[in-house]
Amino acid sequence: MGIHKAVIPAAGLGTRFLPATKAQPKEMIPLIDTPTIQLIVEEAVTSGIDDLLVVIGRDKGSIEDHFDRAPELEEFLREKGKTDLLMVVQDVSRIAADIHFIRQKIPMGLGHAVLAARRHIGREPFGVLLGDDVMTGPTPVLRQLIDKWRSGLSVVAVQEVPVDEASRYGIVFGKSLADGTIQVDSLLEKPPVHLVGERPLAVMGRYVLDPAVFSALSDVAPGAGGEIQLTDALDVLAHQGQLIAVPFRGTRFDVGEKFGFVKATIAAALNRADLRDDVLSYLRQILDQPE
Ligand code: G1P
């Protein structure tokens, strides 16, 4: 069986981005002109996913509308002859995946949000993409994980992080294998710095999970922050020898915090033919000015 379903947990309140998130989900905040959730959905689809479940906390209206047809807007753009924009708008609603929504009724953490997907996923392996981690690079990161997956295994994306930043992440411990992956022995969610080792490997928001994760999730006690942690359920799978970690190729931006969002915005602008030259000359101009 291949991997064709994925879950996007999007139930956070986005308090770090208030007031922008007062009346809209943080996943709708755009990098330049594209909501971050669209980038995540596109990564899933280019990885081969055709069935997405978005776990939302409250109003999903704008996310649902974003991926739907917009007849009045399309008509307006057609009448004005703005065919480029018409294509942009239509392309979003033609994304080649079914997008479903489910509500996480109480915010009890990432693991709890994934558990809310249990009935929809059933007994299939599935992907998970965290909306705060925007990834760029030639091969979608979820695809890189799927390429290393084998039946019965679960897979997480990892990246080495500086020791003093490791306590922000889930950290994996294990042995390197000949193919560059890591056989994970254990994981800790947001461990204190003295437990992270010299070259900590952090989990970075992309997972391929065996459905065995659901029973592990329903058994784990609340962990870091009093929440049901996905990392704690993965630790159960790791102890059964069923978890590997993949150091992925690509760049990861943490758009869940402000500086990460600014970096992602600058990188996105420099990656676009219509903006690159202007943005570069503006950056040079302000960097030349004394502070
Ligand atoms: C979550 C996970 C953590 C992971 C991180 C990656 O934490 O719990 O294991 O390393 O995403 O971004 P959060 O950032 O939601 O606190």
Short mmCIF file of C-alpha atoms and ligand atoms in Angstrom, two decimals:
data_model
loop_
_atom_site.label_atom_id
_atom_site.label_comp_id
_atom_site.label_asym_id
_atom_site.label_seq_id
_atom_site.Cartn_x
_atom_site.Cartn_y
_atom_site.Cartn_z
CA MET A 1 0.00 0.00 0.00
CA GLY A 2 1.35 3.45 -0.86
CA ILE A 3 0.90 6.69 1.03
CA HIS A 4 -1.93 8.82 -0.31
CA LYS A 5 -3.48 10.42 2.77
CA ALA A 6 -2.04 13.17 4.94
CA VAL A 7 -3.02 15.20 7.97
CA ILE A 8 -2.33 18.90 8.46
CA PRO A 9 -2.76 19.93 12.10
CA ALA A 10 -3.96 23.54 12.02
CA ALA A 11 -5.69 23.92 15.34
CA GLY A 12 -3.33 26.37 17.06
CA LEU A 13 -4.68 29.74 18.10
CA GLY A 14 -1.74 31.56 16.53
CA THR A 15 -1.39 33.89 19.51
CA ARG A 16 2.16 34.88 18.48
CA PHE A 17 0.68 36.60 15.46
CA LEU A 18 -2.07 38.58 17.15
CA PRO A 19 -3.78 40.76 16.09
CA ALA A 20 -3.45 39.19 12.59
CA THR A 21 -4.92 35.95 13.94
CA LYS A 22 -7.80 37.55 15.80
CA ALA A 23 -10.30 36.78 13.07
CA GLN A 24 -8.44 34.40 10.74
CA PRO A 25 -6.42 31.20 11.17
CA LYS A 26 -2.65 31.77 11.19
CA GLU A 27 -2.38 29.33 8.27
CA MET A 28 -4.03 31.98 6.08
CA ILE A 29 -1.31 34.58 6.71
CA PRO A 30 0.52 34.86 3.40
CA LEU A 31 4.15 34.70 2.47
CA ILE A 32 3.90 37.65 0.05
CA ASP A 33 0.69 36.54 -1.68
CA THR A 34 0.33 32.86 -0.86
CA PRO A 35 -1.18 31.63 2.43
CA THR A 36 1.24 29.30 4.20
CA ILE A 37 -1.35 26.51 4.20
CA GLN A 38 -1.37 26.59 0.40
CA LEU A 39 2.40 25.96 0.38
CA ILE A 40 1.90 23.02 2.74
CA VAL A 41 -0.95 21.60 0.64
CA GLU A 42 1.17 21.97 -2.52
CA GLU A 43 4.06 20.10 -0.87
CA ALA A 44 1.67 17.27 0.05
CA VAL A 45 0.22 17.06 -3.46
CA THR A 46 3.61 17.10 -5.18
CA SER A 47 4.61 14.32 -2.78
CA GLY A 48 1.77 12.14 -4.14
CA ILE A 49 -0.96 12.84 -1.56
CA ASP A 50 -4.51 13.04 -2.91
CA ASP A 51 -6.52 13.05 0.34
CA LEU A 52 -5.86 15.71 2.98
CA LEU A 53 -7.43 16.12 6.38
CA VAL A 54 -6.96 19.54 8.00
CA VAL A 55 -7.47 19.44 11.77
CA ILE A 56 -8.80 22.85 12.74
CA GLY A 57 -9.49 24.44 16.08
CA ARG A 58 -12.15 26.96 15.29
CA ASP A 59 -13.36 28.82 12.24
CA LYS A 60 -12.23 26.96 9.13
CA GLY A 61 -14.30 29.16 6.82
CA SER A 62 -11.48 31.07 5.15
CA ILE A 63 -9.31 27.95 4.66
CA GLU A 64 -12.22 26.07 3.09
CA ASP A 65 -13.13 29.04 0.89
CA HIS A 66 -9.52 29.44 -0.18
CA PHE A 67 -9.46 25.99 -1.77
CA ASP A 68 -12.96 26.33 -3.28
CA ARG A 69 -14.14 27.95 -6.52
CA ALA A 70 -14.78 31.71 -6.34
CA PRO A 71 -17.33 32.29 -9.16
CA GLU A 72 -17.85 36.05 -8.65
CA LEU A 73 -14.16 36.81 -8.39
CA GLU A 74 -13.41 34.60 -11.42
CA GLU A 75 -16.10 36.38 -13.46
CA PHE A 76 -14.75 39.78 -12.45
CA LEU A 77 -11.20 38.85 -13.47
CA ARG A 78 -12.48 37.37 -16.76
CA GLU A 79 -14.40 40.56 -17.60
CA LYS A 80 -11.36 42.73 -16.84
CA GLY A 81 -9.18 40.53 -19.04
CA LYS A 82 -6.91 39.68 -16.11
CA THR A 83 -6.27 36.17 -17.33
CA ASP A 84 -3.04 35.65 -15.37
CA LEU A 85 -4.80 36.29 -12.08
CA LEU A 86 -7.78 34.22 -13.19
CA MET A 87 -5.42 31.28 -13.65
CA VAL A 88 -3.84 31.86 -10.24
CA VAL A 89 -7.27 31.82 -8.58
CA GLN A 90 -8.51 28.79 -10.51
CA ASP A 91 -5.33 26.80 -9.93
CA VAL A 92 -5.87 26.90 -6.16
CA SER A 93 -9.33 25.37 -6.43
CA ARG A 94 -8.08 22.75 -8.88
CA ILE A 95 -5.44 21.36 -6.52
CA ALA A 96 -5.46 17.64 -7.18
CA ALA A 97 -6.53 16.45 -3.72
CA ASP A 98 -9.70 16.13 -1.70
CA ILE A 99 -9.44 18.44 1.29
CA HIS A 100 -11.44 17.46 4.39
CA PHE A 101 -11.77 19.23 7.70
CA ILE A 102 -12.26 18.00 11.23
CA ARG A 103 -12.42 19.95 14.43
CA GLN A 104 -10.17 19.26 17.40
CA LYS A 105 -12.67 20.05 20.12
CA ILE A 106 -10.20 20.77 22.92
CA PRO A 107 -6.65 22.06 22.29
CA MET A 108 -4.68 19.25 23.96
CA GLY A 109 -1.58 19.26 21.81
CA LEU A 110 -0.17 17.98 18.52
CA GLY A 111 -0.59 14.31 19.43
CA HIS A 112 -4.21 14.90 20.32
CA ALA A 113 -4.77 16.69 16.98
CA VAL A 114 -3.29 13.73 15.07
CA LEU A 115 -5.47 11.35 17.09
CA ALA A 116 -8.51 13.29 15.85
CA ALA A 117 -7.65 11.97 12.36
CA ARG A 118 -7.92 8.32 13.40
CA ARG A 119 -11.30 7.49 11.87
CA HIS A 120 -10.56 9.32 8.62
CA ILE A 121 -7.18 7.62 8.18
CA GLY A 122 -8.31 4.12 9.15
CA ARG A 123 -5.62 1.44 8.84
CA GLU A 124 -3.40 3.12 6.27
CA PRO A 125 0.00 4.70 6.70
CA PHE A 126 -0.24 8.48 6.27
CA GLY A 127 1.74 11.70 6.12
CA VAL A 128 1.67 14.58 8.62
CA LEU A 129 2.76 18.10 7.67
CA LEU A 130 2.99 20.81 10.33
CA GLY A 131 1.83 24.17 9.08
CA ASP A 132 4.52 26.11 10.96
CA ASP A 133 7.32 24.40 9.02
CA VAL A 134 7.58 25.71 5.48
CA MET A 135 10.12 23.75 3.46
CA THR A 136 11.80 24.66 0.20
CA GLY A 137 14.09 22.63 -2.03
CA PRO A 138 14.12 20.58 -5.20
CA THR A 139 12.38 17.47 -3.75
CA PRO A 140 9.41 17.96 -1.40
CA VAL A 141 10.43 16.87 2.11
CA LEU A 142 7.37 14.64 2.57
CA ARG A 143 8.34 12.89 -0.69
CA GLN A 144 11.86 12.31 0.68
CA LEU A 145 10.31 10.54 3.69
CA ILE A 146 7.93 8.47 1.56
CA ASP A 147 10.91 7.35 -0.54
CA LYS A 148 12.56 5.91 2.61
CA TRP A 149 9.35 4.42 4.07
CA ARG A 150 8.66 0.68 4.16
CA SER A 151 5.50 -1.05 5.30
CA GLY A 152 5.26 -1.14 9.10
CA LEU A 153 7.80 1.66 9.61
CA SER A 154 7.25 5.27 10.59
CA VAL A 155 9.58 8.03 9.38
CA VAL A 156 10.41 11.52 10.70
CA ALA A 157 12.32 14.36 9.07
CA VAL A 158 15.27 15.61 11.10
CA GLN A 159 17.88 18.34 10.92
CA GLU A 160 20.87 19.07 13.14
CA VAL A 161 20.32 22.15 15.31
CA PRO A 162 22.61 24.16 17.61
CA VAL A 163 22.69 22.77 21.17
CA ASP A 164 21.22 25.97 22.61
CA GLU A 165 18.17 25.70 20.31
CA ALA A 166 17.50 22.00 20.81
CA SER A 167 15.07 22.46 23.70
CA ARG A 168 12.52 23.93 21.29
CA TYR A 169 12.13 20.64 19.41
CA GLY A 170 11.53 16.93 19.56
CA ILE A 171 15.04 15.38 19.62
CA VAL A 172 15.84 11.92 18.23
CA PHE A 173 18.54 9.54 19.48
CA GLY A 174 19.73 6.56 17.47
CA LYS A 175 22.31 4.98 15.16
CA SER A 176 23.22 6.05 11.63
CA LEU A 177 22.51 3.44 8.96
CA ALA A 178 24.44 2.85 5.75
CA ASP A 179 21.80 4.61 3.61
CA GLY A 180 22.12 7.88 5.56
CA THR A 181 18.97 7.38 7.64
CA ILE A 182 18.93 6.91 11.42
CA GLN A 183 17.43 3.99 13.29
CA VAL A 184 15.75 5.84 16.15
CA ASP A 185 16.08 4.32 19.64
CA SER A 186 14.24 7.05 21.54
CA LEU A 187 12.93 10.62 21.37
CA LEU A 188 12.43 13.42 23.86
CA GLU A 189 10.07 16.35 23.38
CA LYS A 190 11.67 19.69 24.25
CA PRO A 191 14.37 18.18 26.50
CA PRO A 192 16.54 20.26 28.84
CA VAL A 193 19.84 21.22 27.24
CA HIS A 194 21.97 18.77 29.29
CA LEU A 195 20.11 15.84 27.68
CA VAL A 196 20.40 16.81 24.00
CA GLY A 197 23.95 15.56 23.29
CA GLU A 198 26.63 17.33 21.25
CA ARG A 199 24.98 17.26 17.82
CA PRO A 200 21.24 17.22 18.45
CA LEU A 201 18.95 16.04 15.67
CA ALA A 202 15.59 17.80 15.78
CA VAL A 203 12.28 16.63 14.34
CA MET A 204 11.16 19.11 11.69
CA GLY A 205 7.44 18.96 11.04
CA ARG A 206 7.19 16.15 8.45
CA TYR A 207 6.23 12.59 9.31
CA VAL A 208 5.09 9.37 7.64
CA LEU A 209 3.21 7.37 10.26
CA ASP A 210 2.10 3.80 10.54
CA PRO A 211 -1.47 3.57 11.91
CA ALA A 212 0.07 1.87 15.00
CA VAL A 213 0.73 5.45 16.14
CA PHE A 214 -2.95 5.85 17.02
CA SER A 215 -2.96 3.24 19.77
CA ALA A 216 0.33 4.66 21.08
CA LEU A 217 -1.27 8.13 21.09
CA SER A 218 -4.33 6.98 22.95
CA ASP A 219 -2.09 5.42 25.64
CA VAL A 220 0.49 8.17 26.25
CA ALA A 221 0.07 10.42 29.26
CA PRO A 222 0.24 14.21 28.80
CA GLY A 223 3.89 15.20 28.33
CA ALA A 224 5.76 18.49 27.74
CA GLY A 225 3.50 21.48 28.42
CA GLY A 226 0.77 19.17 29.79
CA GLU A 227 -0.15 18.22 26.20
CA ILE A 228 -0.52 14.88 24.39
CA GLN A 229 2.73 14.88 22.42
CA LEU A 230 3.18 13.14 19.07
CA THR A 231 6.86 12.75 20.01
CA ASP A 232 5.93 10.60 23.04
CA ALA A 233 3.89 8.23 20.84
CA LEU A 234 6.80 8.05 18.37
CA ASP A 235 9.06 7.11 21.28
CA VAL A 236 6.85 4.02 21.77
CA LEU A 237 7.29 3.08 18.08
CA ALA A 238 11.06 3.75 18.34
CA HIS A 239 11.35 1.32 21.26
CA GLN A 240 9.69 -1.31 19.04
CA GLY A 241 12.37 -0.67 16.38
CA GLN A 242 9.80 0.80 13.99
CA LEU A 243 11.00 4.38 13.55
CA ILE A 244 13.63 5.86 11.27
CA ALA A 245 14.73 9.47 10.88
CA VAL A 246 15.68 11.06 7.57
CA PRO A 247 18.05 14.04 7.47
CA PHE A 248 16.26 15.85 4.66
CA ARG A 249 17.64 18.01 1.88
CA GLY A 250 16.14 21.49 1.72
CA THR A 251 15.60 24.60 3.79
CA ARG A 252 13.12 24.81 6.63
CA PHE A 253 11.53 28.04 7.83
CA ASP A 254 9.69 28.25 11.14
CA VAL A 255 6.82 30.52 10.12
CA GLY A 256 5.24 29.99 13.55
CA GLU A 257 7.53 32.66 14.99
CA LYS A 258 8.10 36.20 13.81
CA PHE A 259 11.77 36.18 12.81
CA GLY A 260 11.31 32.87 11.02
CA PHE A 261 8.38 34.39 9.16
CA VAL A 262 10.47 37.41 8.13
CA LYS A 263 13.27 35.11 6.87
CA ALA A 264 10.75 33.02 4.91
CA THR A 265 9.32 36.18 3.37
CA ILE A 266 12.75 37.47 2.28
CA ALA A 267 13.70 34.06 0.87
CA ALA A 268 10.38 33.81 -0.98
CA ALA A 269 10.87 37.27 -2.48
CA LEU A 270 14.41 36.48 -3.61
CA ASN A 271 13.10 33.32 -5.23
CA ARG A 272 10.62 35.16 -7.41
CA ALA A 273 11.54 36.57 -10.79
CA ASP A 274 9.01 39.42 -10.42
CA LEU A 275 10.50 40.62 -7.11
CA ARG A 276 14.10 39.48 -6.84
CA ASP A 277 15.91 42.44 -8.41
CA ASP A 278 13.86 45.11 -6.63
CA VAL A 279 14.17 43.38 -3.26
CA LEU A 280 17.92 42.88 -3.66
CA SER A 281 18.55 46.50 -4.54
CA TYR A 282 16.34 47.64 -1.65
CA LEU A 283 18.23 45.38 0.79
CA ARG A 284 21.58 46.71 -0.50
CA GLN A 285 20.33 50.27 -0.13
CA ILE A 286 19.21 49.87 3.50
CA LEU A 287 22.27 47.83 4.46
CA ASP A 288 24.52 50.62 3.17
CA GLN A 289 22.85 53.17 5.41
CA PRO A 290 24.37 53.68 8.87
CA GLU A 291 22.05 52.42 11.66
C1 G1P B 1 6.31 20.49 17.19
C2 G1P B 1 6.72 19.10 17.67
C3 G1P B 1 8.25 19.02 17.83
C4 G1P B 1 8.92 19.43 16.53
C5 G1P B 1 8.43 20.82 16.08
C6 G1P B 1 8.97 21.16 14.70
O1 G1P B 1 6.59 21.40 18.23
O2 G1P B 1 6.08 18.81 18.89
O3 G1P B 1 8.62 17.72 18.18
O4 G1P B 1 10.32 19.42 16.69
O5 G1P B 1 6.99 20.87 16.01
O6 G1P B 1 8.60 22.44 14.30
P1 G1P B 1 5.93 22.89 18.28
O7 G1P B 1 6.80 23.74 17.40
O8 G1P B 1 4.54 22.77 17.76
O9 G1P B 1 5.99 23.30 19.71
#
